[in-house]
CSV table of C-alpha atoms in Angstrom, one decimal:
chain,number,residue,atom,x,y,z
A,162,MET,CA,9.3,-3.9,-9.6
A,163,HIS,CA,7.6,-4.8,-6.2
A,164,SER,CA,3.7,-5.9,-6.7
A,165,SER,CA,3.2,-5.8,-2.7
A,166,LYS,CA,3.9,-2.2,-2.7
A,167,VAL,CA,1.7,-1.6,-5.8
A,168,SER,CA,-1.1,-3.4,-3.8
A,169,GLY,CA,-0.4,-1.0,-0.7
A,170,THR,CA,-0.5,1.8,-2.9
A,171,ALA,CA,-3.7,1.3,-4.5
A,172,ASP,CA,-5.4,0.3,-1.2
A,173,SER,CA,-4.0,3.8,-0.1
A,174,GLN,CA,-5.7,5.0,-2.9
A,175,ALA,CA,-9.4,3.2,-2.4
A,176,GLY,CA,-10.9,6.7,-1.5
A,177,GLY,CA,-10.6,7.3,-5.2
A,178,GLU,CA,-8.2,9.9,-5.5
A,179,TRP,CA,-6.2,9.3,-8.7
A,180,HIS,CA,-7.9,12.5,-10.0
A,181,ALA,CA,-6.0,14.7,-7.5
A,182,LEU,CA,-2.2,12.9,-8.4
A,183,ASP,CA,0.0,14.5,-11.4
A,184,GLY,CA,1.8,12.0,-14.0
A,185,ALA,CA,4.9,11.7,-11.8
A,186,GLN,CA,3.0,10.7,-8.6
A,187,LEU,CA,0.7,8.5,-10.9
A,188,GLU,CA,3.8,6.6,-12.2
A,189,ARG,CA,5.7,6.4,-8.8
A,190,ALA,CA,2.4,5.2,-7.2
A,191,LEU,CA,2.1,2.3,-9.5
A,192,GLU,CA,5.4,1.7,-10.2
A,193,THR,CA,4.9,2.1,-14.0
A,194,ASP,CA,6.6,4.1,-16.8
A,195,LEU,CA,4.8,6.1,-19.3
A,196,VAL,CA,7.2,5.8,-22.2
A,197,HIS,CA,7.8,1.9,-21.8
A,198,GLY,CA,5.0,0.5,-19.8
A,199,LEU,CA,4.8,-2.4,-17.8
A,200,GLY,CA,7.1,-5.5,-18.3
A,201,LEU,CA,6.3,-8.3,-19.2
A,202,GLU,CA,6.8,-10.4,-15.9
A,203,GLU,CA,5.3,-7.6,-14.2
A,204,VAL,CA,2.1,-7.6,-16.0
A,205,ALA,CA,1.7,-11.5,-15.2
A,206,GLU,CA,2.6,-11.1,-11.6
A,207,ARG,CA,-0.2,-8.4,-11.3
A,208,ARG,CA,-2.7,-10.5,-13.6
A,209,ARG,CA,-2.2,-13.6,-11.4
A,210,ARG,CA,-2.7,-11.4,-7.8
A,211,LEU,CA,-5.3,-9.5,-9.1
A,212,GLY,CA,-7.0,-11.4,-11.3
A,213,PRO,CA,-8.9,-10.9,-14.8
A,214,ASN,CA,-10.4,-7.7,-15.7
A,215,GLU,CA,-13.9,-8.7,-15.8
A,216,LEU,CA,-17.4,-8.0,-13.9
A,217,PRO,CA,-18.9,-10.5,-11.5
A,218,ARG,CA,-21.7,-13.1,-13.5
A,219,ALA,CA,-23.9,-15.0,-11.5
A,220,ARG,CA,-23.2,-18.8,-11.8
A,221,PRO,CA,-25.0,-20.4,-14.8
A,222,PRO,CA,-27.6,-22.9,-13.1
A,223,GLY,CA,-27.7,-26.4,-13.4
A,224,ILE,CA,-29.6,-29.2,-15.2
A,225,ALA,CA,-31.3,-29.8,-12.2
A,226,SER,CA,-32.1,-26.1,-11.7
A,227,ARG,CA,-33.3,-25.8,-15.1
A,228,LEU,CA,-35.5,-28.8,-15.0
A,229,LEU,CA,-37.4,-27.7,-11.6
A,230,ARG,CA,-37.6,-24.1,-13.4
A,231,GLN,CA,-39.4,-25.8,-16.3
A,232,LEU,CA,-41.9,-27.8,-13.7
A,233,ARG,CA,-42.7,-24.6,-12.2
A,234,SER,CA,-44.6,-23.3,-15.2
A,235,PRO,CA,-48.3,-22.7,-14.4
A,236,LEU,CA,-49.3,-24.3,-17.5
A,237,VAL,CA,-47.3,-27.6,-16.3
A,238,LEU,CA,-48.7,-27.5,-13.1
A,239,LEU,CA,-52.2,-27.4,-14.5
A,240,LEU,CA,-51.1,-30.8,-16.8
A,241,ALA,CA,-49.6,-32.4,-13.5
A,242,ALA,CA,-53.2,-31.7,-11.5
A,243,ALA,CA,-55.0,-33.1,-14.5
A,244,SER,CA,-52.4,-36.3,-14.7
A,245,ALA,CA,-53.2,-36.9,-10.9
A,246,LEU,CA,-57.0,-36.3,-11.6
A,247,ALA,CA,-56.6,-39.0,-14.4
A,248,PHE,CA,-54.7,-41.5,-12.2
A,249,THR,CA,-57.4,-41.0,-9.3
A,250,LEU,CA,-60.1,-41.9,-11.6
A,251,GLY,CA,-58.5,-44.9,-12.9
A,252,GLU,CA,-57.6,-43.2,-16.3
A,253,ARG,CA,-53.9,-44.9,-16.0
A,254,VAL,CA,-53.3,-44.6,-20.0
A,255,ASP,CA,-54.3,-41.0,-19.9
A,256,GLY,CA,-52.3,-40.0,-16.9
A,257,CYS,CA,-49.1,-42.0,-18.3
A,258,VAL,CA,-49.6,-39.7,-21.6
A,259,ILE,CA,-49.8,-36.6,-19.5
A,260,ALA,CA,-46.9,-37.1,-17.4
A,261,ALA,CA,-44.7,-38.0,-20.3
A,262,VAL,CA,-45.7,-35.1,-22.0
A,263,ILE,CA,-44.8,-33.1,-19.0
A,264,ALA,CA,-41.5,-35.3,-18.8
A,265,ILE,CA,-40.3,-34.4,-22.3
A,266,ASP,CA,-41.2,-30.8,-22.2
A,267,ALA,CA,-39.4,-30.3,-19.2
A,268,VAL,CA,-36.2,-31.9,-20.4
A,269,LEU,CA,-36.3,-30.2,-24.2
A,270,GLY,CA,-37.1,-26.8,-22.4
A,271,ALA,CA,-34.0,-27.4,-20.2
A,272,LEU,CA,-31.8,-28.6,-22.9
A,273,HIS,CA,-32.9,-25.2,-25.3
A,274,GLU,CA,-31.9,-23.0,-22.2
A,275,GLY,CA,-28.8,-24.7,-21.6
A,276,ARG,CA,-28.2,-24.1,-25.5
A,277,ALA,CA,-29.1,-20.7,-25.6
A,278,GLU,CA,-26.7,-19.8,-22.8
A,279,ARG,CA,-23.6,-21.4,-24.6
A,280,ALA,CA,-24.3,-19.3,-27.9
A,281,LEU,CA,-24.8,-16.0,-25.8
A,282,GLU,CA,-21.4,-17.1,-23.9
A,283,ALA,CA,-19.7,-17.5,-27.3
A,284,LEU,CA,-21.4,-14.5,-28.7
A,285,SER,CA,-19.8,-12.1,-25.4
A,286,ARG,CA,-16.6,-14.1,-26.3
A,287,LEU,CA,-16.3,-12.9,-30.0
A,288,ALA,CA,-17.7,-9.4,-29.1
A,289,ARG,CA,-15.0,-8.8,-26.3
A,290,ALA,CA,-13.3,-5.7,-26.3
A,291,ARG,CA,-9.5,-5.0,-27.5
A,292,ALA,CA,-7.0,-2.5,-25.8
A,293,ARG,CA,-4.4,-0.9,-27.0
A,294,VAL,CA,-1.3,-0.7,-24.3
A,295,LEU,CA,2.3,0.0,-24.1
A,296,ARG,CA,4.3,-2.8,-22.5
A,297,GLY,CA,8.0,-3.6,-22.4
A,298,GLY,CA,8.5,-0.3,-24.5
A,299,ALA,CA,6.5,-1.9,-27.4
A,300,GLU,CA,2.6,-1.2,-28.3
A,301,ARG,CA,0.5,-4.0,-28.4
A,302,GLU,CA,-3.2,-5.0,-28.8
A,303,ILE,CA,-4.6,-7.0,-26.2
A,304,ASP,CA,-7.6,-8.6,-24.9
A,305,SER,CA,-9.3,-6.4,-22.4
A,306,LEU,CA,-9.5,-9.1,-19.8
A,307,ASP,CA,-5.6,-8.8,-19.8
A,308,LEU,CA,-5.5,-5.1,-18.4
A,309,VAL,CA,-3.9,-4.8,-15.2
A,310,PRO,CA,-3.4,-1.6,-13.0
A,311,GLY,CA,-0.6,0.2,-14.1
A,312,ASP,CA,-0.9,-0.1,-17.8
A,313,VAL,CA,-0.3,2.3,-20.0
A,314,LEU,CA,-3.4,2.6,-22.0
A,315,LEU,CA,-3.4,4.3,-25.7
A,316,CYS,CA,-7.1,5.2,-26.6
A,317,ALA,CA,-8.7,7.0,-29.3
A,318,ALA,CA,-12.1,8.0,-30.9
A,319,GLY,CA,-14.3,5.0,-31.0
A,320,ASP,CA,-12.9,2.9,-28.5
A,321,ALA,CA,-14.7,1.5,-25.6
A,322,VAL,CA,-13.2,2.1,-22.2
A,323,THR,CA,-13.0,-1.3,-20.1
A,324,ALA,CA,-11.3,-0.6,-16.8
A,325,ASP,CA,-10.5,3.0,-14.8
A,326,ALA,CA,-7.9,5.1,-16.0
A,327,ARG,CA,-6.2,8.4,-15.0
A,328,LEU,CA,-5.4,10.5,-17.9
A,329,VAL,CA,-1.8,11.9,-18.7
A,330,GLU,CA,-2.3,13.0,-22.5
A,331,ALA,CA,-5.6,14.1,-23.7
A,332,GLU,CA,-5.9,16.0,-27.5
A,333,ALA,CA,-9.5,16.9,-28.3
A,334,LEU,CA,-10.4,13.9,-26.2
A,335,GLY,CA,-14.2,13.4,-25.3
A,336,ALA,CA,-16.1,10.5,-23.8
A,337,ASN,CA,-19.6,9.4,-23.5
A,338,GLU,CA,-20.5,8.8,-19.9
A,339,SER,CA,-23.9,8.0,-20.0
A,340,ALA,CA,-23.7,4.5,-18.8
A,341,LEU,CA,-22.3,5.5,-15.5
A,342,THR,CA,-23.4,9.2,-14.8
A,343,GLY,CA,-26.6,9.5,-16.7
A,344,GLU,CA,-25.1,12.4,-18.7
A,345,SER,CA,-26.3,12.3,-22.4
A,346,GLU,CA,-23.7,14.8,-23.7
A,347,PRO,CA,-20.0,13.7,-24.7
A,348,VAL,CA,-17.5,15.0,-21.8
A,349,ALA,CA,-14.4,17.1,-22.6
A,350,LYS,CA,-11.7,15.1,-21.0
A,351,LEU,CA,-8.5,17.1,-19.5
A,352,VAL,CA,-4.9,16.0,-17.7
A,353,ALA,CA,-4.8,18.6,-14.9
A,354,PRO,CA,-5.2,17.4,-11.2
A,355,LEU,CA,-8.3,17.8,-9.6
A,356,PRO,CA,-9.1,18.6,-5.7
A,357,ARG,CA,-9.6,15.8,-4.1
A,358,GLU,CA,-13.0,16.4,-3.1
A,359,THR,CA,-14.4,16.4,-6.6
A,360,PRO,CA,-17.3,14.3,-7.2
A,361,LEU,CA,-16.9,11.4,-9.6
A,362,ALA,CA,-19.3,12.5,-12.3
A,363,GLU,CA,-16.9,15.9,-12.4
A,364,ARG,CA,-13.6,14.2,-12.6
A,365,SER,CA,-13.1,15.2,-16.1
A,366,ASN,CA,-9.2,13.7,-16.0
A,367,CYS,CA,-10.4,10.2,-15.6
A,368,LEU,CA,-11.7,7.5,-17.9
A,369,HIS,CA,-14.3,5.0,-16.7
A,370,ALA,CA,-15.1,1.3,-17.7
A,371,GLY,CA,-18.2,1.1,-19.3
A,372,THR,CA,-18.0,4.4,-21.2
A,373,HIS,CA,-16.9,5.0,-24.8
A,374,LEU,CA,-14.5,7.8,-26.2
A,375,THR,CA,-16.3,9.8,-29.1
A,376,SER,CA,-13.3,12.4,-30.2
A,377,GLY,CA,-9.8,12.9,-30.2
A,378,ARG,CA,-7.0,10.4,-28.6
A,379,GLY,CA,-4.8,10.3,-25.5
A,380,ARG,CA,-2.9,8.2,-23.0
A,381,ALA,CA,-3.9,7.0,-19.7
A,382,ILE,CA,-2.5,5.2,-16.8
A,383,VAL,CA,-5.2,2.1,-15.8
A,384,VAL,CA,-5.8,2.5,-11.9
A,385,ALA,CA,-8.6,0.1,-11.3
A,386,THR,CA,-9.9,-3.1,-13.1
A,387,GLY,CA,-12.8,-5.5,-12.9
A,388,THR,CA,-14.8,-5.3,-9.9
A,389,ARG,CA,-12.4,-2.4,-8.4
A,390,SER,CA,-13.8,-0.3,-11.1
A,391,GLU,CA,-16.3,2.2,-10.6
A,392,LEU,CA,-18.5,0.2,-12.9
A,393,GLY,CA,-17.4,-3.0,-11.2
A,394,LYS,CA,-18.7,-1.6,-7.9
A,395,LEU,CA,-22.1,-1.0,-9.0
A,396,ALA,CA,-22.0,-4.6,-11.1
A,397,ARG,CA,-21.6,-6.3,-7.7
A,398,LEU,CA,-24.9,-5.1,-6.3
A,399,PRO,CA,-27.6,-7.1,-8.4
A,400,VAL,CA,-25.6,-10.4,-8.7
A,401,GLY,CA,-27.7,-13.0,-7.3
A,402,ALA,CA,-30.7,-10.9,-7.0
A,403,PRO,CA,-33.7,-12.5,-7.8
A,404,VAL,CA,-34.8,-12.5,-11.7
A,405,ALA,CA,-38.0,-10.4,-12.7
A,406,HIS,CA,-40.8,-12.6,-14.5
A,407,PRO,CA,-42.3,-11.2,-18.0
A,408,PRO,CA,-45.6,-9.7,-17.6
A,409,LEU,CA,-47.5,-12.6,-19.2
A,410,GLU,CA,-45.7,-15.2,-17.1
A,411,GLN,CA,-47.0,-13.5,-14.2
A,412,ARG,CA,-50.6,-13.3,-15.7
A,413,LEU,CA,-50.5,-16.8,-16.1
A,414,ALA,CA,-49.4,-17.6,-12.5
A,415,ARG,CA,-52.3,-15.4,-11.1
A,416,LEU,CA,-54.8,-17.3,-13.6
């Protein structure tokens, strides 16, 4: 198989027209096999070229950024003003004590924040979803990070969908797509191709990352992973946006 050809085909489908293709057309477009799945060498090549199946995340702040964030607290600024006033009045001991308290508080706060971020990262790794796929003619359970376009996905009730996929088999399959469309009721999934102009919320023959299967079982071909998925396109928007401060912190700042 030639990954460059697959890449060109995927680019030609960037308008989101996978829902308009039938199973045979999907096999040709993504150079996969519904019976055997992708070969292991081809999976490795696509993973190398397209990267892991994950959403963008903001880079965690460094120690200097954490320290500055601790020092920007209104209460710390009040203590700093008190320390400066003590030095101005000649109370050097009091000024040094207050300055030491500020420094210790900033260092401990930064260390605790870094520890909490590492703990959350460890928890996210433990909670990472798994996926069942056909590869090299065998059924395998893999980390969802390893999914690539062209993978034949085996899905059943209770599964979390971690990549966009086009269904080729469905038996009483239903999905909760509230995270993507806002629709609270499960959506019945079908296989037949749909008109090209069908809007995203009505593409009943597709599965989307960020949704969950509520009933039935099926088989689908992965068509988009990571930032190329519909959820990934949404996730790219807020990365780097300013973080909103809690109401209590805002009131303290005003005070």
